[in-house]
Coordinates of C-alpha atoms and ligand atoms in Angstrom, one line a residue:
M1 CA 4.4 25.2 -0.8
R2 CA 2.7 24.4 2.5
F3 CA 0.4 27.1 3.7
S4 CA 1.7 26.6 7.2
K5 CA 5.1 27.9 6.1
L6 CA 3.9 30.6 3.7
Y7 CA 4.2 34.2 4.8
A8 CA 0.8 35.5 3.6
P9 CA -0.8 37.6 6.4
T10 CA -4.4 37.9 5.4
T11 CA -6.8 40.2 7.2
K12 CA -10.6 40.9 7.3
N13 CA -10.4 44.6 6.8
A14 CA -8.5 47.0 4.6
P15 CA -7.4 50.5 5.7
K16 CA -9.9 53.3 5.1
D17 CA -7.9 54.9 2.3
A18 CA -8.1 51.8 0.2
T19 CA -11.1 52.4 -1.9
L20 CA -10.4 50.3 -5.0
P21 CA -10.8 46.5 -5.0
S22 CA -7.2 46.0 -6.1
H23 CA -5.9 48.2 -3.3
Q24 CA -8.0 46.4 -0.7
F25 CA -7.4 42.9 -1.9
L26 CA -3.6 43.4 -2.4
L27 CA -3.4 44.4 1.3
R28 CA -6.0 42.1 2.7
A29 CA -4.7 39.0 0.9
G30 CA -1.1 39.7 2.0
F31 CA 0.4 40.3 -1.5
V32 CA 2.0 43.6 -0.4
T33 CA 2.4 45.8 2.6
Q34 CA 2.7 49.5 2.7
S35 CA 5.8 51.1 4.2
G36 CA 5.1 54.8 3.5
S37 CA 3.1 57.0 1.2
G38 CA 3.2 55.4 -2.2
L39 CA 5.8 52.9 -1.0
Y40 CA 5.1 49.2 -1.0
S41 CA 6.9 45.9 -0.2
F42 CA 6.0 42.8 -2.1
L43 CA 5.4 39.8 0.1
P44 CA 5.8 36.2 -1.2
L45 CA 2.5 35.9 -3.0
G46 CA 2.9 39.4 -4.6
K47 CA 6.4 38.7 -5.6
I48 CA 5.4 35.5 -7.4
V49 CA 2.8 37.5 -9.4
L50 CA 5.2 40.3 -10.1
D51 CA 7.8 37.9 -11.3
K52 CA 5.3 36.1 -13.6
I53 CA 4.3 39.4 -15.2
R54 CA 7.9 40.4 -15.4
R55 CA 8.8 37.1 -17.2
I56 CA 6.0 37.6 -19.8
V57 CA 7.2 41.1 -20.5
K58 CA 10.9 40.0 -20.7
E59 CA 10.1 37.0 -23.0
E60 CA 8.2 39.2 -25.5
M61 CA 10.8 42.0 -25.3
D62 CA 13.6 39.6 -25.9
A63 CA 11.7 38.0 -28.8
S64 CA 11.3 41.4 -30.4
G65 CA 15.1 41.7 -30.5
A66 CA 15.5 44.2 -27.6
Q67 CA 18.3 43.6 -25.2
E68 CA 17.9 43.7 -21.4
I69 CA 20.3 46.0 -19.4
E70 CA 20.0 47.4 -15.9
M71 CA 20.6 51.1 -15.1
G72 CA 21.0 52.6 -11.7
V73 CA 18.2 54.2 -9.8
V74 CA 20.4 57.1 -8.6
V75 CA 21.3 59.3 -11.6
S76 CA 23.7 62.3 -11.7
A77 CA 21.8 65.6 -12.0
D78 CA 24.4 66.6 -14.6
L79 CA 22.9 64.2 -17.2
W80 CA 19.4 65.8 -16.5
K81 CA 20.9 69.2 -17.0
Q82 CA 22.4 68.2 -20.3
S83 CA 18.9 67.2 -21.6
G84 CA 17.4 70.4 -20.2
R85 CA 14.8 68.4 -18.2
Y86 CA 16.3 69.1 -14.8
D87 CA 14.5 72.4 -14.5
V88 CA 11.3 71.5 -16.3
F89 CA 10.3 68.1 -15.0
G90 CA 8.6 69.5 -11.9
K91 CA 8.3 68.2 -8.4
E92 CA 7.9 64.5 -9.4
L93 CA 11.6 64.5 -9.9
L94 CA 13.3 63.9 -6.5
R95 CA 16.5 65.9 -6.4
F96 CA 19.1 65.4 -3.7
K97 CA 22.8 65.9 -2.8
D98 CA 25.4 63.6 -1.5
R99 CA 28.0 64.4 1.3
K100 CA 30.3 66.1 -1.2
N101 CA 27.4 68.3 -2.4
N102 CA 27.1 66.6 -5.8
E103 CA 23.6 66.7 -7.1
F104 CA 21.5 63.7 -8.0
V105 CA 18.0 62.6 -9.0
L106 CA 16.1 59.4 -8.4
G107 CA 15.4 58.2 -12.0
P108 CA 11.7 58.6 -12.9
T109 CA 12.6 57.4 -16.5
H110 CA 16.0 56.9 -18.1
E111 CA 16.3 58.6 -21.4
E112 CA 19.4 60.6 -20.2
V113 CA 21.2 57.6 -18.8
V114 CA 20.7 55.4 -21.9
V115 CA 21.8 58.2 -24.2
D116 CA 24.9 58.5 -22.2
I117 CA 25.5 54.8 -22.4
V118 CA 25.6 54.7 -26.2
K119 CA 27.0 58.2 -26.8
N120 CA 30.5 58.1 -28.4
I121 CA 30.2 54.3 -28.7
I122 CA 27.6 53.9 -31.3
T123 CA 29.2 56.2 -33.9
S124 CA 28.1 54.8 -37.2
Y125 CA 24.7 54.0 -38.9
K126 CA 26.1 50.5 -39.3
Q127 CA 25.7 49.9 -35.6
L128 CA 22.0 50.9 -35.8
P129 CA 19.2 50.1 -34.9
L130 CA 19.6 49.2 -31.3
H131 CA 17.0 48.7 -28.6
L132 CA 18.0 48.5 -24.9
Y133 CA 15.5 47.9 -22.1
Q134 CA 15.3 47.3 -18.4
I135 CA 12.8 46.2 -15.8
T136 CA 13.6 48.2 -12.7
T137 CA 12.5 50.5 -9.9
K138 CA 11.5 54.1 -10.7
F139 CA 10.8 56.9 -8.4
R140 CA 8.3 59.7 -9.0
D141 CA 7.3 62.0 -6.2
E142 CA 3.7 61.9 -7.3
A143 CA 1.5 64.7 -5.9
R144 CA -1.2 62.2 -4.9
P145 CA 0.1 58.7 -4.6
R146 CA -3.1 56.6 -4.3
F147 CA -4.9 53.4 -5.2
G148 CA -2.1 51.2 -4.0
L149 CA 0.1 49.8 -6.7
L150 CA -1.8 51.8 -9.4
R151 CA -0.1 55.0 -8.5
G152 CA 2.9 54.6 -6.2
R153 CA 5.8 56.8 -5.8
E154 CA 8.3 53.9 -6.1
F155 CA 7.2 51.4 -8.8
I156 CA 8.6 49.0 -11.2
M157 CA 8.6 49.8 -14.9
K158 CA 9.8 48.2 -18.0
D159 CA 11.4 51.0 -20.0
G160 CA 13.0 50.5 -23.4
Y161 CA 14.9 52.9 -25.6
S162 CA 15.6 52.4 -29.3
F163 CA 18.2 54.2 -31.5
H164 CA 17.9 54.7 -35.2
D165 CA 19.5 56.3 -38.2
S166 CA 16.3 57.6 -39.7
E167 CA 12.7 58.4 -38.9
A168 CA 11.6 55.4 -41.1
S169 CA 13.6 53.0 -39.0
L170 CA 12.1 54.5 -35.8
K171 CA 8.6 54.1 -37.2
E172 CA 9.3 50.4 -38.0
E173 CA 10.4 49.8 -34.4
F174 CA 7.4 51.7 -33.1
Q175 CA 5.2 49.2 -35.1
V176 CA 7.2 46.2 -33.7
M177 CA 6.6 47.6 -30.2
E178 CA 2.9 48.0 -30.8
E179 CA 2.8 44.4 -31.8
T180 CA 5.0 43.3 -28.9
Y181 CA 2.8 45.1 -26.3
T182 CA -0.3 43.6 -27.9
K183 CA 1.2 40.1 -27.4
I184 CA 2.1 40.9 -23.8
F185 CA -1.3 42.2 -22.8
K186 CA -3.0 39.4 -24.6
R187 CA -0.9 36.8 -22.8
L188 CA -1.9 38.5 -19.5
G189 CA -5.5 38.0 -20.6
L190 CA -6.4 41.7 -20.4
D191 CA -9.1 43.6 -22.3
F192 CA -7.2 46.6 -23.7
R193 CA -7.0 49.1 -26.4
A194 CA -4.0 50.9 -28.0
V195 CA -5.1 54.6 -28.1
D196 CA -3.7 57.8 -29.5
A197 CA -2.1 59.7 -26.7
D198 CA -0.6 63.0 -25.7
S199 CA 3.2 62.9 -25.4
G200 CA 3.4 64.9 -22.2
A201 CA 6.6 65.9 -20.5
I202 CA 8.7 63.2 -22.2
G203 CA 8.1 65.1 -25.5
G204 CA 8.4 64.0 -29.1
S205 CA 5.7 63.3 -31.6
G206 CA 3.5 60.2 -32.2
S207 CA 2.7 58.2 -29.1
K208 CA 0.2 55.5 -28.2
E209 CA -1.0 54.4 -24.8
F210 CA -2.2 50.9 -23.9
M211 CA -5.3 51.2 -21.8
V212 CA -7.0 48.4 -20.0
L213 CA -10.7 49.0 -20.0
A214 CA -11.8 49.2 -16.3
E215 CA -14.5 51.1 -14.6
N216 CA -12.0 52.3 -11.9
G217 CA -9.6 53.8 -14.5
E218 CA -8.3 57.3 -14.0
D219 CA -8.1 58.0 -17.7
D220 CA -11.0 58.9 -20.0
I221 CA -10.7 57.2 -23.4
V222 CA -12.7 58.1 -26.5
V223 CA -13.7 55.1 -28.6
C224 CA -15.6 55.0 -31.9
D225 CA -18.6 52.7 -32.4
G226 CA -18.0 52.6 -36.1
C227 CA -14.2 52.0 -36.5
Q228 CA -11.1 51.2 -34.6
Y229 CA -10.4 54.8 -33.6
A230 CA -9.6 55.1 -29.9
A231 CA -7.8 58.0 -28.2
N232 CA -7.0 59.3 -24.7
I233 CA -9.4 62.3 -24.1
E234 CA -6.2 64.5 -23.9
A235 CA -5.5 63.8 -27.5
A236 CA -8.9 62.8 -29.0
T237 CA -10.2 64.7 -32.0
R238 CA -13.6 64.8 -33.6
A239 CA -15.1 65.8 -36.9
K240 CA -15.9 69.5 -36.8
K241 CA -19.0 70.1 -34.6
T242 CA -22.1 71.4 -36.5
T243 CA -25.7 72.1 -35.5
D244 CA -29.1 72.1 -37.2
I245 CA -30.2 75.1 -35.1
E246 CA -30.5 78.2 -37.3
A247 CA -27.7 80.8 -37.0
P248 CA -28.6 84.2 -35.5
V249 CA -27.8 86.2 -38.7
A250 CA -27.0 89.8 -37.8
N251 CA -24.8 92.7 -38.9
F252 CA -21.8 93.3 -36.8
A253 CA -22.7 95.4 -33.9
K254 CA -21.9 96.2 -30.2
F255 CA -24.7 95.5 -27.7
Y256 CA -25.2 96.6 -24.1
T257 CA -25.4 93.4 -22.2
P258 CA -25.6 93.8 -18.4
T259 CA -24.3 90.4 -17.4
P260 CA -23.3 88.9 -14.1
V261 CA -19.8 87.5 -14.6
K262 CA -20.6 84.1 -13.4
D263 CA -22.2 81.7 -15.9
S264 CA -22.1 84.4 -18.4
I265 CA -22.4 82.2 -21.5
K266 CA -25.7 80.7 -20.4
H267 CA -26.8 84.2 -19.5
I268 CA -25.7 85.6 -22.9
A269 CA -27.3 82.8 -24.9
E270 CA -30.6 83.5 -23.1
F271 CA -30.2 87.2 -23.4
F272 CA -29.9 87.0 -27.2
K273 CA -32.1 83.9 -27.5
V274 CA -29.5 82.0 -29.4
D275 CA -28.0 78.5 -28.9
E276 CA -24.7 78.4 -27.0
F277 CA -23.2 76.9 -30.1
Y278 CA -23.2 80.4 -31.6
T279 CA -21.4 82.0 -28.7
I280 CA -17.6 82.2 -28.0
K281 CA -16.5 81.6 -24.5
S282 CA -13.2 82.8 -23.0
V283 CA -11.4 80.5 -20.6
I284 CA -8.6 82.4 -18.9
K285 CA -5.7 80.6 -17.2
K286 CA -2.4 81.4 -15.5
A287 CA 0.4 79.7 -17.5
I288 CA 3.5 78.8 -15.6
Y289 CA 6.8 78.8 -17.6
K290 CA 10.3 78.1 -16.4
D291 CA 11.1 81.7 -15.7
E292 CA 7.8 83.6 -16.0
E293 CA 4.0 83.5 -15.7
K294 CA 1.5 84.6 -18.3
I295 CA -2.3 85.2 -18.3
I296 CA -3.7 83.5 -21.4
S297 CA -7.2 83.4 -22.8
F298 CA -8.4 80.3 -24.7
F299 CA -11.5 80.9 -27.0
I300 CA -13.8 78.1 -27.7
R301 CA -17.5 77.6 -28.5
G302 CA -19.9 78.4 -25.7
N303 CA -21.1 74.7 -25.6
D304 CA -17.6 73.2 -25.6
T305 CA -15.1 72.4 -22.8
L306 CA -11.5 73.4 -22.8
Q307 CA -9.2 70.4 -22.8
E308 CA -6.4 71.3 -20.4
T309 CA -3.7 69.2 -21.9
K310 CA -4.4 70.5 -25.4
A311 CA -4.4 74.1 -23.9
L312 CA -1.1 73.3 -22.3
N313 CA 0.4 72.1 -25.6
A314 CA -1.0 75.1 -27.4
C315 CA 0.9 77.6 -25.2
G316 CA 3.9 75.4 -24.3
A317 CA 3.7 76.1 -20.6
L318 CA 4.8 73.7 -17.9
E319 CA 1.5 74.0 -16.0
L320 CA -1.9 75.8 -16.2
L321 CA -3.5 77.2 -13.1
D322 CA -6.7 79.0 -12.5
A323 CA -6.2 82.8 -12.7
S324 CA -7.8 85.1 -10.1
E325 CA -10.1 88.0 -11.3
E326 CA -7.4 90.5 -10.2
E327 CA -4.7 88.8 -12.2
V328 CA -7.0 88.7 -15.3
I329 CA -7.9 92.4 -15.1
E330 CA -4.3 93.3 -14.4
A331 CA -3.2 91.5 -17.6
G332 CA -5.6 93.6 -19.6
F333 CA -8.6 91.2 -20.1
H334 CA -12.2 92.0 -19.2
P335 CA -13.5 89.0 -17.3
G336 CA -17.0 88.1 -18.5
F337 CA -16.7 90.3 -21.6
C338 CA -13.6 88.9 -23.2
G339 CA -13.7 88.1 -26.9
P340 CA -11.1 87.5 -29.7
V341 CA -12.4 90.4 -31.9
G342 CA -10.6 93.7 -31.2
L343 CA -8.5 92.1 -28.4
D344 CA -5.1 93.7 -28.0
E345 CA -2.7 91.8 -30.3
D346 CA 0.0 91.8 -27.6
L347 CA -2.1 89.8 -25.2
E348 CA -1.6 86.0 -25.3
F349 CA -4.7 84.2 -26.7
Y350 CA -5.6 81.1 -28.7
I351 CA -8.7 80.2 -30.6
D352 CA -10.1 76.8 -31.2
K353 CA -9.5 75.7 -34.8
E354 CA -13.2 74.8 -35.3
L355 CA -14.0 78.5 -35.1
R356 CA -11.8 79.3 -38.1
E357 CA -13.9 81.3 -40.7
E358 CA -17.1 80.7 -38.7
K359 CA -19.8 83.5 -38.9
N360 CA -22.8 84.8 -37.0
L361 CA -21.2 84.5 -33.6
I362 CA -21.5 86.4 -30.4
C363 CA -18.6 87.2 -28.2
G364 CA -17.4 89.7 -25.5
A365 CA -16.5 93.1 -26.8
N366 CA -13.5 93.6 -24.4
E367 CA -15.4 96.3 -22.7
D368 CA -17.4 96.0 -19.5
Q369 CA -21.1 95.2 -20.1
Y370 CA -20.8 94.9 -23.9
H371 CA -20.9 92.0 -26.4
F372 CA -20.5 91.9 -30.2
V373 CA -23.0 90.2 -32.4
G374 CA -22.6 89.2 -36.1
V375 CA -19.0 88.3 -35.5
S376 CA -17.0 86.6 -38.3
M377 CA -13.8 84.8 -37.5
F378 CA -11.5 86.1 -40.2
N379 CA -8.2 88.1 -40.0
F380 CA -6.6 86.1 -37.2
K381 CA -3.0 84.9 -37.6
E382 CA -2.9 81.1 -38.3
N383 CA -0.8 80.5 -35.2
R384 CA -3.7 81.7 -33.0
Y385 CA -5.7 78.6 -34.1
K386 CA -5.1 75.4 -32.0
D387 CA -7.0 72.3 -31.2
L388 CA -8.4 73.2 -27.8
V389 CA -11.7 71.4 -27.2
Q390 CA -12.5 68.2 -25.3
V391 CA -14.3 65.6 -27.2
S392 CA -17.6 64.6 -25.6
A393 CA -19.9 61.6 -25.9
G394 CA -22.0 61.8 -29.0
D395 CA -19.4 63.8 -31.1
I396 CA -18.6 62.5 -34.5
C397 CA -15.6 60.3 -35.3
P398 CA -13.0 62.2 -37.4
H399 CA -12.3 59.0 -39.4
C400 CA -15.5 57.2 -40.2
G401 CA -18.4 59.5 -39.1
G402 CA -19.4 57.1 -36.4
K403 CA -20.4 58.1 -32.9
L404 CA -17.8 58.6 -30.2
H405 CA -18.2 57.2 -26.7
I406 CA -16.2 57.7 -23.6
T407 CA -15.1 54.9 -21.3
K408 CA -12.6 54.5 -18.4
G409 CA -9.2 53.0 -18.8
I410 CA -6.0 52.3 -16.8
E411 CA -2.8 53.1 -18.6
V412 CA -0.5 50.1 -18.6
G413 CA 1.9 51.0 -21.3
H414 CA 3.0 54.0 -23.4
I415 CA 5.1 54.0 -26.5
F416 CA 6.7 57.2 -27.9
Q417 CA 8.5 58.3 -31.0
L418 CA 10.9 60.7 -29.5
G419 CA 12.7 61.8 -32.7
Q420 CA 16.0 63.6 -32.2
K421 CA 15.1 65.7 -29.2
Y422 CA 17.2 64.0 -26.5
A423 CA 20.1 63.0 -28.7
A424 CA 20.4 66.5 -30.0
A425 CA 20.2 68.1 -26.6
M426 CA 22.9 65.7 -25.3
D427 CA 25.0 65.9 -28.4
A428 CA 24.8 62.2 -29.1
K429 CA 25.6 61.7 -32.8
F430 CA 26.5 59.1 -35.4
L431 CA 27.8 59.2 -38.9
D432 CA 25.2 58.5 -41.5
K433 CA 25.6 56.7 -44.9
N434 CA 27.0 59.9 -46.4
G435 CA 29.5 60.5 -43.6
K436 CA 27.3 63.3 -42.2
S437 CA 27.2 63.6 -38.4
M438 CA 23.7 63.7 -36.9
P439 CA 21.8 63.0 -33.7
F440 CA 20.1 59.6 -33.2
Y441 CA 16.4 59.2 -33.8
M442 CA 15.0 57.6 -30.6
G443 CA 11.9 55.8 -29.4
C444 CA 11.0 55.0 -25.8
Y445 CA 8.6 52.4 -24.6
G446 CA 7.2 51.9 -21.0
I447 CA 5.1 49.3 -19.2
G448 CA 3.9 49.7 -15.7
V449 CA 4.9 46.2 -14.4
S450 CA 4.0 46.7 -10.7
R451 CA 0.9 48.6 -11.8
L452 CA -0.1 45.6 -13.8
V453 CA -0.3 43.5 -10.6
A454 CA -3.1 45.7 -9.5
V455 CA -4.7 46.0 -12.9
M456 CA -5.0 42.2 -13.1
I457 CA -7.2 42.4 -10.0
E458 CA -9.2 45.4 -11.2
A459 CA -9.9 43.4 -14.3
S460 CA -10.8 40.2 -12.5
H461 CA -12.3 40.0 -9.0
D462 CA -15.6 39.6 -7.2
E463 CA -16.8 40.8 -3.8
K464 CA -14.9 38.0 -2.1
G465 CA -11.5 38.6 -3.5
C466 CA -9.1 38.2 -6.5
I467 CA -9.7 35.8 -9.4
W468 CA -6.3 35.0 -10.9
N469 CA -5.9 33.5 -14.3
Q470 CA -3.4 30.7 -14.9
Q471 CA -0.8 33.1 -16.4
T472 CA -0.4 35.2 -13.3
A473 CA -1.8 33.1 -10.4
P474 CA 0.6 32.8 -7.4
Y475 CA -0.4 29.1 -7.2
L476 CA -2.7 27.3 -9.5
L477 CA -4.3 25.0 -6.9
D478 CA -5.0 25.2 -3.2
I479 CA -5.4 21.8 -1.7
I480 CA -7.5 22.2 1.5
V481 CA -7.6 19.5 4.1
S482 CA -11.1 19.9 5.5
N483 CA -10.4 18.4 9.0
I484 CA -6.8 18.5 9.8
K485 CA -7.2 16.0 12.6
D486 CA -8.4 13.3 10.2
E487 CA -5.3 11.4 9.5
E488 CA -6.6 9.8 6.3
Q489 CA -7.6 13.2 4.8
F490 CA -4.2 14.6 5.7
A491 CA -2.3 11.7 4.3
F492 CA -4.2 11.7 1.0
A493 CA -3.8 15.5 0.6
T494 CA -0.1 15.4 1.3
Q495 CA 0.4 12.6 -1.1
L496 CA -1.5 14.3 -3.9
Y497 CA 0.5 17.5 -3.2
E498 CA 3.8 15.6 -3.5
T499 CA 2.7 14.0 -6.7
L500 CA 1.7 17.3 -8.3
K501 CA 4.9 18.9 -7.1
E502 CA 7.0 16.2 -8.6
K503 CA 5.1 16.9 -11.9
K504 CA 6.3 20.5 -11.5
Y505 CA 2.8 22.0 -10.9
N506 CA 2.7 25.1 -8.7
V507 CA 0.4 24.0 -5.9
L508 CA -0.3 24.9 -2.3
L509 CA -1.2 22.6 0.5
D510 CA -3.3 24.2 3.2
D511 CA -2.1 22.2 6.1
R512 CA -2.9 24.8 8.7
K513 CA -4.6 23.9 11.9
E514 CA -7.5 26.2 11.1
R515 CA -11.3 25.8 10.6
F516 CA -12.4 24.8 7.2
G517 CA -14.3 28.1 6.7
F518 CA -11.3 30.2 7.5
K519 CA -9.2 28.3 4.9
M520 CA -12.0 28.7 2.3
G521 CA -12.1 32.4 3.0
D522 CA -8.4 32.7 2.3
F523 CA -8.8 30.7 -0.9
E524 CA -11.5 33.1 -2.1
L525 CA -9.7 36.2 -1.0
I526 CA -6.3 35.3 -2.5
G527 CA -8.0 33.9 -5.5
F528 CA -6.1 30.8 -6.7
P529 CA -7.8 29.4 -9.9
Y530 CA -8.8 26.2 -8.2
A531 CA -9.2 24.7 -4.7
L532 CA -9.3 20.9 -4.1
I533 CA -11.2 20.0 -0.9
V534 CA -10.2 16.8 0.7
G535 CA -13.1 16.1 3.2
K536 CA -15.7 13.6 4.3
G537 CA -16.2 12.5 0.6
L538 CA -12.8 10.8 0.8
A539 CA -14.5 7.9 2.7
H540 CA -16.3 7.0 -0.6
K541 CA -13.3 7.9 -2.7
E542 CA -14.3 11.4 -3.7
V543 CA -12.8 14.9 -3.5
E544 CA -14.3 18.2 -4.5
L545 CA -12.8 20.6 -7.1
I546 CA -13.8 24.3 -6.8
N547 CA -13.4 26.8 -9.7
R548 CA -12.6 30.2 -8.1
K549 CA -14.1 32.1 -11.0
T550 CA -17.5 30.4 -11.0
L551 CA -17.4 29.0 -7.5
E552 CA -18.8 25.8 -9.0
K553 CA -18.1 22.5 -7.2
E554 CA -17.4 19.3 -8.9
S555 CA -17.0 15.8 -7.3
I556 CA -14.1 13.8 -8.7
S557 CA -13.1 10.3 -8.0
I558 CA -9.7 10.0 -6.4
D559 CA -8.8 7.4 -9.0
T560 CA -8.9 10.0 -11.8
I561 CA -8.0 13.1 -9.8
V562 CA -4.4 13.4 -11.0
S563 CA -5.2 13.2 -14.6
V564 CA -8.2 15.6 -14.2
L565 CA -5.9 18.1 -12.5
E566 CA -3.2 17.7 -15.1
E567 CA -5.7 18.7 -17.7
R568 CA -7.1 21.7 -15.8
L569 CA -3.8 23.1 -14.6
S570 CA -1.9 23.1 -17.9
Ligands
ATP1 P1 0.2 58.4 -15.8 O1 -0.5 59.2 -16.9 O2 -0.7 57.2 -15.3 O3 0.7 59.2 -14.7 P2 2.6 58.5 -17.2 O4 2.2 59.0 -18.4 O5 3.2 59.4 -16.2 O6 1.4 57.7 -16.4 P3 4.8 57.0 -18.4 O7 5.8 58.0 -18.2 O8 4.3 56.8 -19.8 O9 3.6 57.2 -17.4 O10 5.3 55.6 -17.8 C1 5.1 54.3 -18.4 C2 4.2 53.4 -17.6 O11 4.6 53.4 -16.2 C3 2.8 53.9 -17.5 O12 2.1 53.5 -18.7 C4 2.2 53.3 -16.3 O13 1.8 52.0 -16.5 C5 3.5 53.2 -15.4 N1 3.4 54.2 -14.3 C6 3.6 55.6 -14.5 N2 3.5 56.2 -13.3 C7 3.2 55.3 -12.4 C8 3.0 55.3 -10.9 N3 3.1 56.4 -10.2 N4 2.8 54.1 -10.3 C9 2.8 52.9 -11.0 N5 3.0 52.9 -12.3 C10 3.2 54.0 -13.0
MG2 MG1 1.9 58.2 -20.2

């Protein structure tokens, strides 16, 4: 490609809302343009990178035995009603009507459509397992589209769906996908971890996320320094927390504790001169369900933090919001003095499982200005106990006893064992070996293909611009003619360009009538792996090769340049 013909509008400045390097460089280097909130168009350079990533994903998916299909972006709402997700998916699901008043959605994920594709066609265990995937546009009306391609509203996902006659077969495919994803992200040259994850709105049990370690990641991931354990903070667990600080042993009693409501745990710990570890704190939330709202109290240790996703899973709500003091009082709780002991059994509350059978605790007495001391956690129904707390740095690994750390990651893939949930809801069944009719076991597997374009930059850039690796670079080499008026330079550069093109190398010839510094700036901003400068050195038969990553320069004789480049570019 000749740069003079390439549509790559580069600019000096990025819009103010572009705060991350990937967002800034994608816009400034002319990879993409924005056409609306969370909506982007890929320009030639961006499209080449996107297609390279897509090809790697496709090659590995095909090699795993999955088959590529393509489902429509517009989906009949009827299918979403069959699965029961139409009402519960929330506002990310864009719902609309056609001229005949038929209801539709823009597909944010395609479980419903794919189940409908195989339903009544795959009828026997003999036709299983089957894995169908696609690489297509998704739409999610994200509340806060941001960070460019990292969180768009329209984006490209690889989504695969597998069908099985048993849980064992599903688990086998889950393993194959974990290996396949590992190959994909390795080929992309990314530093990543497969982590235990929460299954979220898609549902099912057993899921893993693939996280690229990056300081600008939106996700917190917990990693162990002693073993391979890694988990999203939403799903991370720890060995039960303990303390060396002596317990405040006391007989059960009610104490007058005049306490300001705000910061009451700190206040109570000081009041009784005990460590916050021995106090129980109540976090009260408003839980939103499909047809109702409830005020719920979650009880955890005073020095722990409620993990909202765990709390959401505990109560099965669609969403948790902060509850106002009036709402809390109206529901029957005493804000600031709320404890699990003696609390009305009809109120909705959950207790962190680490508090099970613990003793010598202090908690609210469900009466204004009073607390209980000497509390023992017995006599609660088992279903009150849930995992509610957020792991924090320094907690102990549940597997090896090592220390847990927290780092930032960007989710690039997510694999789920869905089980029979969707097939059962949509009545998609097959006959098993014994002639018994049952719903398929399913798995689903996503990769954020357009997000990966941005992730590649987050993972590899400097203050000047992108640094592409060979697997994903839009062009491998940028041949820059230093002085475009110098006929000799121009002729040599053009000839080298033609030679390399003939050898099927992906190279760019910067033949623009621009200053040298301007062209170098574009090379650094766009970030091709190498630039070859054809300049004054040509007079004594030398050209200069620049490595984008190190910015090191190397003089090379024109007699050997083709073979040197062949070695570097392959
Ligand atoms: P997130 O937690 O980042 O919102 P998710 O859990 O909603 O992601 P999945 O439903 O698992 O995402 O989708 C599969 C993959 O699609 C994700 O791993 C991610 O890489 C990508 N993805 C999801 N939402 C977006 C988005 N708004 N823009 C770009 N890529 C996305
Ligand atoms: Mg996810």
